Coordinates of C-alpha atoms and ligand atoms in Angstrom, one line a residue:
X1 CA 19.7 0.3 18.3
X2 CA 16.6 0.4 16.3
X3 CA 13.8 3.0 16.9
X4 CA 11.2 2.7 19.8
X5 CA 7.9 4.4 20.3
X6 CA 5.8 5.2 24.0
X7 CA 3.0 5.6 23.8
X8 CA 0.2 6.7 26.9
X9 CA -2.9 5.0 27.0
X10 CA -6.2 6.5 27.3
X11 CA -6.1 9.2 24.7
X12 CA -8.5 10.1 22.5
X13 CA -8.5 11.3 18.8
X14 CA -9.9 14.9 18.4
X15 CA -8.9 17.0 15.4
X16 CA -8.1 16.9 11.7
X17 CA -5.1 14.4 9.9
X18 CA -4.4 15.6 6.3
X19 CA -4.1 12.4 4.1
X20 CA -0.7 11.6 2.4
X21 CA -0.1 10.8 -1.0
X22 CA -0.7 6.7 -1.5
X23 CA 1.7 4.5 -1.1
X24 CA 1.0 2.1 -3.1
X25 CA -0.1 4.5 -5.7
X26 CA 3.6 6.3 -5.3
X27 CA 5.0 3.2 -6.2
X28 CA 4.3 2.1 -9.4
X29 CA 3.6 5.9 -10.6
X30 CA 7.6 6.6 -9.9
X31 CA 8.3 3.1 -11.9
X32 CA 6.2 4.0 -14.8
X33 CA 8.9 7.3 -14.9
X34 CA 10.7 4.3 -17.2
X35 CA 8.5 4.2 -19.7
X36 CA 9.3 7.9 -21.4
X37 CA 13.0 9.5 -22.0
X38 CA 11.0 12.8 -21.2
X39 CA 10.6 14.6 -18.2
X40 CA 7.5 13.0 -15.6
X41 CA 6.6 15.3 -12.6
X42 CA 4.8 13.4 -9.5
X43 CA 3.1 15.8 -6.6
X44 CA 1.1 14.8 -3.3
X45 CA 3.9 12.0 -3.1
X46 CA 4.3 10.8 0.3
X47 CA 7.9 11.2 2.1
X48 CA 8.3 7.4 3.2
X49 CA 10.8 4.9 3.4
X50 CA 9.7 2.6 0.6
X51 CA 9.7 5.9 -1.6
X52 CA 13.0 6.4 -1.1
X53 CA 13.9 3.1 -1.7
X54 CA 12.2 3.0 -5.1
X55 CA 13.9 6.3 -6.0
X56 CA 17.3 4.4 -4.9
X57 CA 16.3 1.8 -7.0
X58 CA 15.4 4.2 -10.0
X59 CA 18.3 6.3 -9.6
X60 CA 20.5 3.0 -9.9
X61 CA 18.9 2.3 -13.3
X62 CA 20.2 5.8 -14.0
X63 CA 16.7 7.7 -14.1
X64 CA 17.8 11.8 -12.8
X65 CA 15.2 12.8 -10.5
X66 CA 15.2 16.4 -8.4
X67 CA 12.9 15.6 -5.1
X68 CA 11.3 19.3 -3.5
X69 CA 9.8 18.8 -0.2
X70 CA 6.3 20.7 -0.2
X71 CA 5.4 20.0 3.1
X72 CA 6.2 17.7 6.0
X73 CA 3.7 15.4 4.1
X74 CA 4.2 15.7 0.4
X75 CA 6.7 16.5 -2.3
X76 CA 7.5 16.7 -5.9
X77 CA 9.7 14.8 -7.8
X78 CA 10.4 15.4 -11.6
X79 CA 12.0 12.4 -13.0
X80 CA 13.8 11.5 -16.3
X81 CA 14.5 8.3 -18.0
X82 CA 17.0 9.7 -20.6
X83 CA 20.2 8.1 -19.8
X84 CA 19.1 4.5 -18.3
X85 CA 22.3 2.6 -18.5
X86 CA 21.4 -0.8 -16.4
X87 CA 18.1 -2.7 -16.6
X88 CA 18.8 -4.4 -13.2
X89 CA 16.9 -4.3 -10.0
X90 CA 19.1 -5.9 -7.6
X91 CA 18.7 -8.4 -4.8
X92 CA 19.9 -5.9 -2.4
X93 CA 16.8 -3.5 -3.2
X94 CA 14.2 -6.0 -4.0
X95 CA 14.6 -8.0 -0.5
X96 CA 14.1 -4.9 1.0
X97 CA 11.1 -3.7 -1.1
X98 CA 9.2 -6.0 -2.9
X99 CA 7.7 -3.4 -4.6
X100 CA 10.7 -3.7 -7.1
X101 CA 9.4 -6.2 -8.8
X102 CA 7.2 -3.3 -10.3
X103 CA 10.7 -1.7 -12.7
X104 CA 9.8 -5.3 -15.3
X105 CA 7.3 -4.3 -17.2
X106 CA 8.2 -0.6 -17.8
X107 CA 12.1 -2.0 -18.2
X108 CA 11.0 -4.8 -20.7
X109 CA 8.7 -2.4 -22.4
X110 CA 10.9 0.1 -23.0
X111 CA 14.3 -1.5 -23.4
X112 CA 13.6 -5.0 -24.7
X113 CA 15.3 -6.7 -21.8
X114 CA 15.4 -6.4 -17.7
X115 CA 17.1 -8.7 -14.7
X116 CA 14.9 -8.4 -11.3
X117 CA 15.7 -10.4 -8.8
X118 CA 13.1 -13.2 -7.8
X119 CA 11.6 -11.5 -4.3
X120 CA 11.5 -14.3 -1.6
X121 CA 8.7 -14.6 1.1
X122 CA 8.1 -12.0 3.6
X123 CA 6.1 -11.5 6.9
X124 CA 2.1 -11.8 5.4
X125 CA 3.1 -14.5 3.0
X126 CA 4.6 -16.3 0.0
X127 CA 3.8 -13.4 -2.1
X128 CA 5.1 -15.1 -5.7
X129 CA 5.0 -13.6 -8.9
X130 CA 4.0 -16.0 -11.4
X131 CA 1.5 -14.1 -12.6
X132 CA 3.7 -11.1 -13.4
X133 CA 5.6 -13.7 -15.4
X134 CA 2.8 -15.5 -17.2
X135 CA 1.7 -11.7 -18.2
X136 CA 4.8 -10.5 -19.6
X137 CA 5.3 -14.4 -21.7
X138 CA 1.9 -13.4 -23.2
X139 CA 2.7 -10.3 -24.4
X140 CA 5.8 -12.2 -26.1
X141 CA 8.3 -12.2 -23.6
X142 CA 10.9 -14.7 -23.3
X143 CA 11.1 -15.0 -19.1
X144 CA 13.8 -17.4 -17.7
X145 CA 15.2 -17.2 -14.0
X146 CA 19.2 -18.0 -12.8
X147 CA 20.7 -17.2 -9.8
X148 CA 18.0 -15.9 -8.1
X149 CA 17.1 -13.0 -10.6
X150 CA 14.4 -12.6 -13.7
X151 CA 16.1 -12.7 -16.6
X152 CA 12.8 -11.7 -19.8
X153 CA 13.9 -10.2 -23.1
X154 CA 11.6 -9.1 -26.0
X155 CA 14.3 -8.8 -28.8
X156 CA 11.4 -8.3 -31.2
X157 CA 9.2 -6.0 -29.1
X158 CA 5.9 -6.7 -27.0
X159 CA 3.0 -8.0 -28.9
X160 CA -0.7 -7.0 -28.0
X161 CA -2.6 -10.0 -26.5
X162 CA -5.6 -11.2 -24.2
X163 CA -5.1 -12.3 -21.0
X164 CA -6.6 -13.5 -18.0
X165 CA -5.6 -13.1 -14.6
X166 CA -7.0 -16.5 -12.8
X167 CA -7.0 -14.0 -9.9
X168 CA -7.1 -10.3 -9.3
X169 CA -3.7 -9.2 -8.9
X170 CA -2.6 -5.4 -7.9
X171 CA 1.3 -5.5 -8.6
X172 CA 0.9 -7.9 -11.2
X173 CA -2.4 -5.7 -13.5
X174 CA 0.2 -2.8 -13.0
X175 CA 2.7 -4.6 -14.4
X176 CA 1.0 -5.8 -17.4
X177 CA -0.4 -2.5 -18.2
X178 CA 2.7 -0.7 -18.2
X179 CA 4.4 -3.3 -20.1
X180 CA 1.3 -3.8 -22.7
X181 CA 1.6 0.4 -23.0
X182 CA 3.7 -0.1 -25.6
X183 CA 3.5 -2.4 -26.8
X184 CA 2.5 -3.5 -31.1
X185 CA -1.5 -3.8 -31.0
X186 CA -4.2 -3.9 -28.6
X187 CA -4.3 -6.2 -24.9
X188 CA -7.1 -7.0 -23.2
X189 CA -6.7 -8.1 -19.5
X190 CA -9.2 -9.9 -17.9
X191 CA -10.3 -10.4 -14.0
X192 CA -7.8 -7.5 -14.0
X193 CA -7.6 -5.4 -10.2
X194 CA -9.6 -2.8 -9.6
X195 CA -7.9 -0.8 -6.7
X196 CA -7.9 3.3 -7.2
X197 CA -3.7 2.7 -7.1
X198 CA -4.6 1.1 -10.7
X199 CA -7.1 3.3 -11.9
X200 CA -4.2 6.6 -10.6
X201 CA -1.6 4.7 -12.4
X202 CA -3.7 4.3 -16.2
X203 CA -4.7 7.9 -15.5
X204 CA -1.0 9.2 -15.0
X205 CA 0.0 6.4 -18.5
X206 CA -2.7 8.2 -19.9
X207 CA -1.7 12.0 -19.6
X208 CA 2.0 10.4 -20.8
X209 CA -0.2 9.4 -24.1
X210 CA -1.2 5.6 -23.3
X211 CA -4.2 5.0 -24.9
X212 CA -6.0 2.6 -21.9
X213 CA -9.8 2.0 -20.7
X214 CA -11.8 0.0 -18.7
X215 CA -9.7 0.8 -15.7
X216 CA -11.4 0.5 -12.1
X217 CA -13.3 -2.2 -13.4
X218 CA -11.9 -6.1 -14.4
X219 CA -11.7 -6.0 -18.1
X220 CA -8.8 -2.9 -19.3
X221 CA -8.2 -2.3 -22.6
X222 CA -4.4 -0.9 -24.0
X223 CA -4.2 0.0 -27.2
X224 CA -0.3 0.1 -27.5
X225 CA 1.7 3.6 -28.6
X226 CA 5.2 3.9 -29.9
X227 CA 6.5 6.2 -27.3
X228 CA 5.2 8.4 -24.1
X229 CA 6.0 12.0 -23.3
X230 CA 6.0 14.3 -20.3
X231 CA 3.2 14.3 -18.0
X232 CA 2.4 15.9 -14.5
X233 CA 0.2 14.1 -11.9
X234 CA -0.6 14.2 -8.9
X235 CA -0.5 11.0 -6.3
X236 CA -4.3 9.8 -5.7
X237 CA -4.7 10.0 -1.5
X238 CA -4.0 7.1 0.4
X239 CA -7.2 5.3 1.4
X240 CA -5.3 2.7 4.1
X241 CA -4.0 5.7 6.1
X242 CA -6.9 7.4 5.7
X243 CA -9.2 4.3 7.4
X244 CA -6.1 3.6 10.0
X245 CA -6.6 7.5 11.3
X246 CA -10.3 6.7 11.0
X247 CA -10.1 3.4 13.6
X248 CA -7.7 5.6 16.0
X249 CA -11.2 8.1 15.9
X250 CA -12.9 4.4 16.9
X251 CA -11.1 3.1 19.4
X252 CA -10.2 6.1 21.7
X253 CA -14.2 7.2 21.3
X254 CA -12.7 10.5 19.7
X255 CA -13.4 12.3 16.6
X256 CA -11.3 12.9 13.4
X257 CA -11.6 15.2 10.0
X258 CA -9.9 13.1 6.9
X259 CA -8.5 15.6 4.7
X260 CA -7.5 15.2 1.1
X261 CA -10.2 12.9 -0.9
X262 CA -13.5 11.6 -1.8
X263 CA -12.7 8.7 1.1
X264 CA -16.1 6.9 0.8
X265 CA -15.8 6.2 -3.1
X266 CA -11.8 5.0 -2.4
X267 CA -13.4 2.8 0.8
X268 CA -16.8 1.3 0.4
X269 CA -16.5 -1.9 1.9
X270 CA -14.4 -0.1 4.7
X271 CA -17.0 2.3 5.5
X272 CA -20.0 -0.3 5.3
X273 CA -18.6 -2.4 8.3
X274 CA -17.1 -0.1 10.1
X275 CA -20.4 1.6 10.3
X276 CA -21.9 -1.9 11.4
X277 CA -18.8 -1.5 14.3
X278 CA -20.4 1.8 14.7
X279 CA -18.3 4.3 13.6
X280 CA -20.3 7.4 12.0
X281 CA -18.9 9.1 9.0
X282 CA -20.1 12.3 8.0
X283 CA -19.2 14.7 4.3
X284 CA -16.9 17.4 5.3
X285 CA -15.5 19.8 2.6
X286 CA -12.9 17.5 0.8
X287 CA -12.8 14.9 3.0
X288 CA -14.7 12.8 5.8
X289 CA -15.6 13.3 9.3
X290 CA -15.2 10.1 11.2
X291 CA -16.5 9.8 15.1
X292 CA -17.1 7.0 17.4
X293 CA -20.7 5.7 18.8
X294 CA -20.3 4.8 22.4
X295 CA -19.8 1.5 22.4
X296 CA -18.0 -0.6 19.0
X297 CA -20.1 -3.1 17.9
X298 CA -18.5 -7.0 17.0
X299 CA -18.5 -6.9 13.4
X300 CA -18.0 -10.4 10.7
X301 CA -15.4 -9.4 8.2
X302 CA -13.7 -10.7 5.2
X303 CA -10.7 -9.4 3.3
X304 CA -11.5 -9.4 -0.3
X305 CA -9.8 -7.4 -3.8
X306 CA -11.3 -3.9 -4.0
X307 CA -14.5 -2.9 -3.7
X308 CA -14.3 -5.5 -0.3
X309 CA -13.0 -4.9 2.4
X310 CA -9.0 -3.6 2.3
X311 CA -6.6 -6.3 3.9
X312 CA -4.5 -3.4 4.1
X313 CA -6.7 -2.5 7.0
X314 CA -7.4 -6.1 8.7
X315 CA -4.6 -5.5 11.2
X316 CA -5.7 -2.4 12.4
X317 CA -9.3 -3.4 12.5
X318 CA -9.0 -6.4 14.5
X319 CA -7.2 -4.0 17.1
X320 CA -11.1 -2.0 16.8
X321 CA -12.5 -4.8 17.5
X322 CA -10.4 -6.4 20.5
X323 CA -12.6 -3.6 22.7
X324 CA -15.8 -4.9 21.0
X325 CA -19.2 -5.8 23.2
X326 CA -19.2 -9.2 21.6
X327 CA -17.6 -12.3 19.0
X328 CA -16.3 -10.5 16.0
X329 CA -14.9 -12.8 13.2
X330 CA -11.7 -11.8 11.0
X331 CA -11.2 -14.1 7.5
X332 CA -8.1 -12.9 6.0
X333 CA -8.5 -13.9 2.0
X334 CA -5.7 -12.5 0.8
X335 CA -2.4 -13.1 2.8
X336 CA -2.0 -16.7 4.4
X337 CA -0.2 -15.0 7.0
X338 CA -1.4 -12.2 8.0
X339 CA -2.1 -12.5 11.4
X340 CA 1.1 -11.9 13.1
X341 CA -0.2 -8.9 15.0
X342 CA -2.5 -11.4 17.0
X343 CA 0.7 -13.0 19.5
X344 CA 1.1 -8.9 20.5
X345 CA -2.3 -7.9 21.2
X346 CA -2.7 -10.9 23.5
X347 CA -0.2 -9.5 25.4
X348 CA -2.0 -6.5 25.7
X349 CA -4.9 -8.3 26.9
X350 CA -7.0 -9.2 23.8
X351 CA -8.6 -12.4 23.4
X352 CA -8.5 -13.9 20.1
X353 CA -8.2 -17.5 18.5
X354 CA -6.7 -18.2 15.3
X355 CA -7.4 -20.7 13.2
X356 CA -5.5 -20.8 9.8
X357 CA -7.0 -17.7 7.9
X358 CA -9.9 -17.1 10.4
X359 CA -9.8 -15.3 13.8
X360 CA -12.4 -15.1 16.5
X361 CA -11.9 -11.9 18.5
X362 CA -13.3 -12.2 21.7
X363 CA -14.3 -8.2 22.9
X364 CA -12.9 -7.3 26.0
X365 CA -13.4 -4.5 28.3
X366 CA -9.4 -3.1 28.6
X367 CA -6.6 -3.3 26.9
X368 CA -3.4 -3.3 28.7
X369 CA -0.2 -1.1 27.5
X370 CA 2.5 -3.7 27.4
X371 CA 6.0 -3.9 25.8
X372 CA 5.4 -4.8 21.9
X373 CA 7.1 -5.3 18.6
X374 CA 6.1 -4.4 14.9
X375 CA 6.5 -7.4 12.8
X376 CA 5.1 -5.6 9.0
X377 CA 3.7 -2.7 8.4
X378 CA 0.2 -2.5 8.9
X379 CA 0.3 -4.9 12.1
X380 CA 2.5 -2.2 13.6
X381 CA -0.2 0.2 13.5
X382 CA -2.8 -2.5 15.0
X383 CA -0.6 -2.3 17.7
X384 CA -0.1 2.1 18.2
X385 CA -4.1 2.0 17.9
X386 CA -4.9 -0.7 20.4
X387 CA -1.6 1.4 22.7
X388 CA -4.0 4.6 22.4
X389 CA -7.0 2.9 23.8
X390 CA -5.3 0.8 26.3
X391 CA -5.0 1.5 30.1
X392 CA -0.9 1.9 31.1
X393 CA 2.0 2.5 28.6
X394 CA 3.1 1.1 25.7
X395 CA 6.8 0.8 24.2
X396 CA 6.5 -0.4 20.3
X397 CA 9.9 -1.7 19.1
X398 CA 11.0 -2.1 15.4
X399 CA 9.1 1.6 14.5
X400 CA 11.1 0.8 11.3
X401 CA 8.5 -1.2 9.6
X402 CA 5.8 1.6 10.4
X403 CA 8.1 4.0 8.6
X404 CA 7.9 2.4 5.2
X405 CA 4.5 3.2 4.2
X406 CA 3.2 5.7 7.5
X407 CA 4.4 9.1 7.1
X408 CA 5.5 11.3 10.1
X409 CA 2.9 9.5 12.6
X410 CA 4.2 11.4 15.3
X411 CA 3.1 15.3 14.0
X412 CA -0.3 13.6 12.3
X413 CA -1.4 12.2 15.9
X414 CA 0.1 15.8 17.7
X415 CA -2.3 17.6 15.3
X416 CA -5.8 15.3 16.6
X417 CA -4.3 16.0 20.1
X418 CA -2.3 12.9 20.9
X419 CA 1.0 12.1 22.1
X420 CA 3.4 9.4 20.9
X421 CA 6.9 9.7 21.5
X422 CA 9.6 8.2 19.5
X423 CA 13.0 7.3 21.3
X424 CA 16.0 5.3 21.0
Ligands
EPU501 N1 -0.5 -13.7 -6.2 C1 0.0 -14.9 -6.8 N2 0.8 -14.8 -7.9 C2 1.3 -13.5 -8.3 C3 0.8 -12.4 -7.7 C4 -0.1 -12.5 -6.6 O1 -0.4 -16.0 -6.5 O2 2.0 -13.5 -9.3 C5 -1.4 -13.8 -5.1 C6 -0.8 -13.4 -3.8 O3 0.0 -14.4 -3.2 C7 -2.0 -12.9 -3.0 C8 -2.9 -12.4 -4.0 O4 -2.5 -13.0 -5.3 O5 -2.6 -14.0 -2.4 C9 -3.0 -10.9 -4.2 O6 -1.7 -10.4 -4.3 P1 -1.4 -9.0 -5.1 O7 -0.5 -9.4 -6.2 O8 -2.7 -8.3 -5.3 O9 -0.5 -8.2 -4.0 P2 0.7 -7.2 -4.3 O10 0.4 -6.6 -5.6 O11 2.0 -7.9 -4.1 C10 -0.4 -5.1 -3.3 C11 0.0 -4.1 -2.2 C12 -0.1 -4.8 -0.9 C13 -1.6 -5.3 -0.7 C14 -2.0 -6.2 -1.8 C15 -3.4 -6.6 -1.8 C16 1.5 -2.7 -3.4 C17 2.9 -2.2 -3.6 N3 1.3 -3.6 -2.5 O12 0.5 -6.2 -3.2 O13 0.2 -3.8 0.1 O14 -1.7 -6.0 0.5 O15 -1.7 -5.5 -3.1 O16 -4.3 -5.5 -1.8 O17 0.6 -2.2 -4.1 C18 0.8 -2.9 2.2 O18 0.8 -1.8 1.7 O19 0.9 -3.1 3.4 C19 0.7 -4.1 1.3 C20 1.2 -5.3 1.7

């Protein structure tokens, strides 16, 4: 029986959520462990399910890792690549994260030769990886694909090249940078992402003695090394759970105190619109205060690559703006099918119409608790914030899929005074 969650409507948000280690950041960071035979050590890293399912994947490649929990919402892992003896990530692991797909470069780079398997659809889209290919042919790569897996070899080593990304990738820029790390000469990515995750991972290549610039913007530049060494970083804060705590401050008309990082440089177009909602967000010592104005405004948004506004948060946002005094309008850019959270808030009583990749959400005045299930990640906490403001109770089933990337929800919302309970 899988995992349920209740949750009492009518609550509101009033107190102060430390920020986890990123996700998305973690990620990558812990595959980048493969580029070095010495010892890496990673802090502020979030305990989550995809974490641990990375670190399976890692330890199956034969990386040794020691994991010390700091806190209920961080550890530290020291890793070392010195006895690798399998360059495979298998089906298994990859159609369970697709986040596996981030061990080719670093495996390729390091080893001359890697098997992932091919990652099939998922919930929010298609989500292929030809792009990660194309990148890793450039730099000299010899890519082919049979039986479901990436086969790509480099008997001769990775050459330095130019490339251009035809569009902004996140998985795929972090790919080619840790492949182009070290490889013989200098690469030059253009239209390259420009998410913080990217800028924390060159900055963590960088301490291991990558010699890489331009990151945080679209052009980065890798002069290639011969071989990395020991570093110790620590996990840059994660910016989607730090505006999903700030839209549960929103809708309930509450007040919360982000914890843990300069939020308004890793959220600008966030923090621009949700201020149009009407959400006020004050400086606080190492973090940012977030309240609500009285009413939420309707608000026009459209996901875009970073600076724009996070499709990581489109989800939870359209739940904000169910309770809206007005016609807000969602355009989801990046994911053709992102919108699966929409059939579950209508049956908590929103009112929206979808249209391919655009969603009219029609404000009204309640919400309804309601049975509901979590179909991907972020659309399970759409559905916990629109539960908080609602009127009655609401059962979320499938708390799995919050798991993977939201850590400990239940002692982060007990510490801004509200109650979710989690039950079999
Ligand atoms: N795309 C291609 N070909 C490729 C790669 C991407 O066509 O080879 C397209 C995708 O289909 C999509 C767009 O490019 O339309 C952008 O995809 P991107 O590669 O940037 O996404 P990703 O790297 O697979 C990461 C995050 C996602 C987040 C997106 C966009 C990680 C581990 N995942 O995915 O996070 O939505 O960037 O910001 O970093 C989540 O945390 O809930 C999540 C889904």
């Amino acid at each position: 029986m899988t995992e349920k969650i209740r949750i009492q409507g009518k609550q509101i948000v009033d107190g102060v959520v430390p920020i986890s280690g990123a996700k998305n950041a973690a990620l990558p960071l812990l595959a980048a462990t493969l580029l070095s035979s010495e010892k890496i050590v990673l802090r502020n890293v979030p305990p989550l399910q995809d974490v641990r399912t990375m670190l399976s994947l890692l330890d199956d490649i034969g990386v040794r890792f020691h994991l010390k929990s700091d806190s209920p919402y961080a550890s530290t892992v020291e890793l070392q690549a010195d006895t690798v003896n399998d360059f495979r990530a298998s089906y298994d692991i990859v159609k369970r994260m697709r986040a596996s797909i981030l061990v080719l470069g670093p495996l390729l780079a390091r080893f001359g030769e890697c098997y992932v398997s091919l990652p099939g659809g998922c919930a929010i889209g298609v989500r292929p990886v030809d792009l990660h290919l194309q990148g890793m042919e450039a730099l000299g790569a010899t890519v082919s694909l049979k039986d479901g897996y990436i086969h790509a070899t480099s008997s001769k080593g990775l050459k330095g090249t130019e490339f251009e990304f035809p569009q902004p990738t996140v998985t795929g820029t972090e790919n080619m940078m840790m492949a182009a790390v070290l490889a013989d000469g200098k690469t030059i990515l253009k239209n390259a992402a420009r998410e913080p995750e990217i800028v924390d991972l060159a900055k963590c290549l960088n301490k291991m003695g990558a010699r890489i610039t331009g990151h945080g913007s679209a052009t980065i530049e890798i002069d290639g090394v011969t071989r990395l060494h020991s570093a110790d970083h620590a996990v840059v804060p994660d910016r989607i759970e730090a505006g999903t705590y700030a839209i549960a401050a929103g809708i309930t008309h509450g007040r919360v105190d982000l914890k843990g990082g300069n939020f308004r440089e890793l959220l600008p177009g966030f923090i621009e619109k949700m201020t149009e909602a009407g959400l006020i967000f004050t400086d606080i010592e190492n973090g940012l205060r977030v309240e609500s104005a009285e009413k939420i405004s309707p608000v026009d948004l459209e996901t875009a690559p970073f600076p724009g506004y996070p499709t990581d948060l489109q989800a939870q946002s359209m739940a904000l703006l169910c309770i809206a005094s007005g016609t807000s309008n969602i355009y989801e850019h990046i994911w053709e099918n992102r919108f699966m959270h929409v059939a579950e808030l209508a049956r908590m009583g929103a009112n929206i119409k979808v249209t391919g990749t655009h969603a009219c959400i029609y404000g009204v005045d309640q919400l309804l608790g309601a049975p509901v299930y979590a179909t991907d990640l972020r659309a399970s906490f759409s559905l916990v914030l629109a539960a908080l403001a609602a009127e009655g109770t609401t059962v979320l089933d499938r708390v799995y899929h919050l798991d993977r990337g939201y850590c400990k929800i239940e002692k982060k919302f007990a510490e801004c005074s509200v109650k979710i309970e989690r039950f079999k």
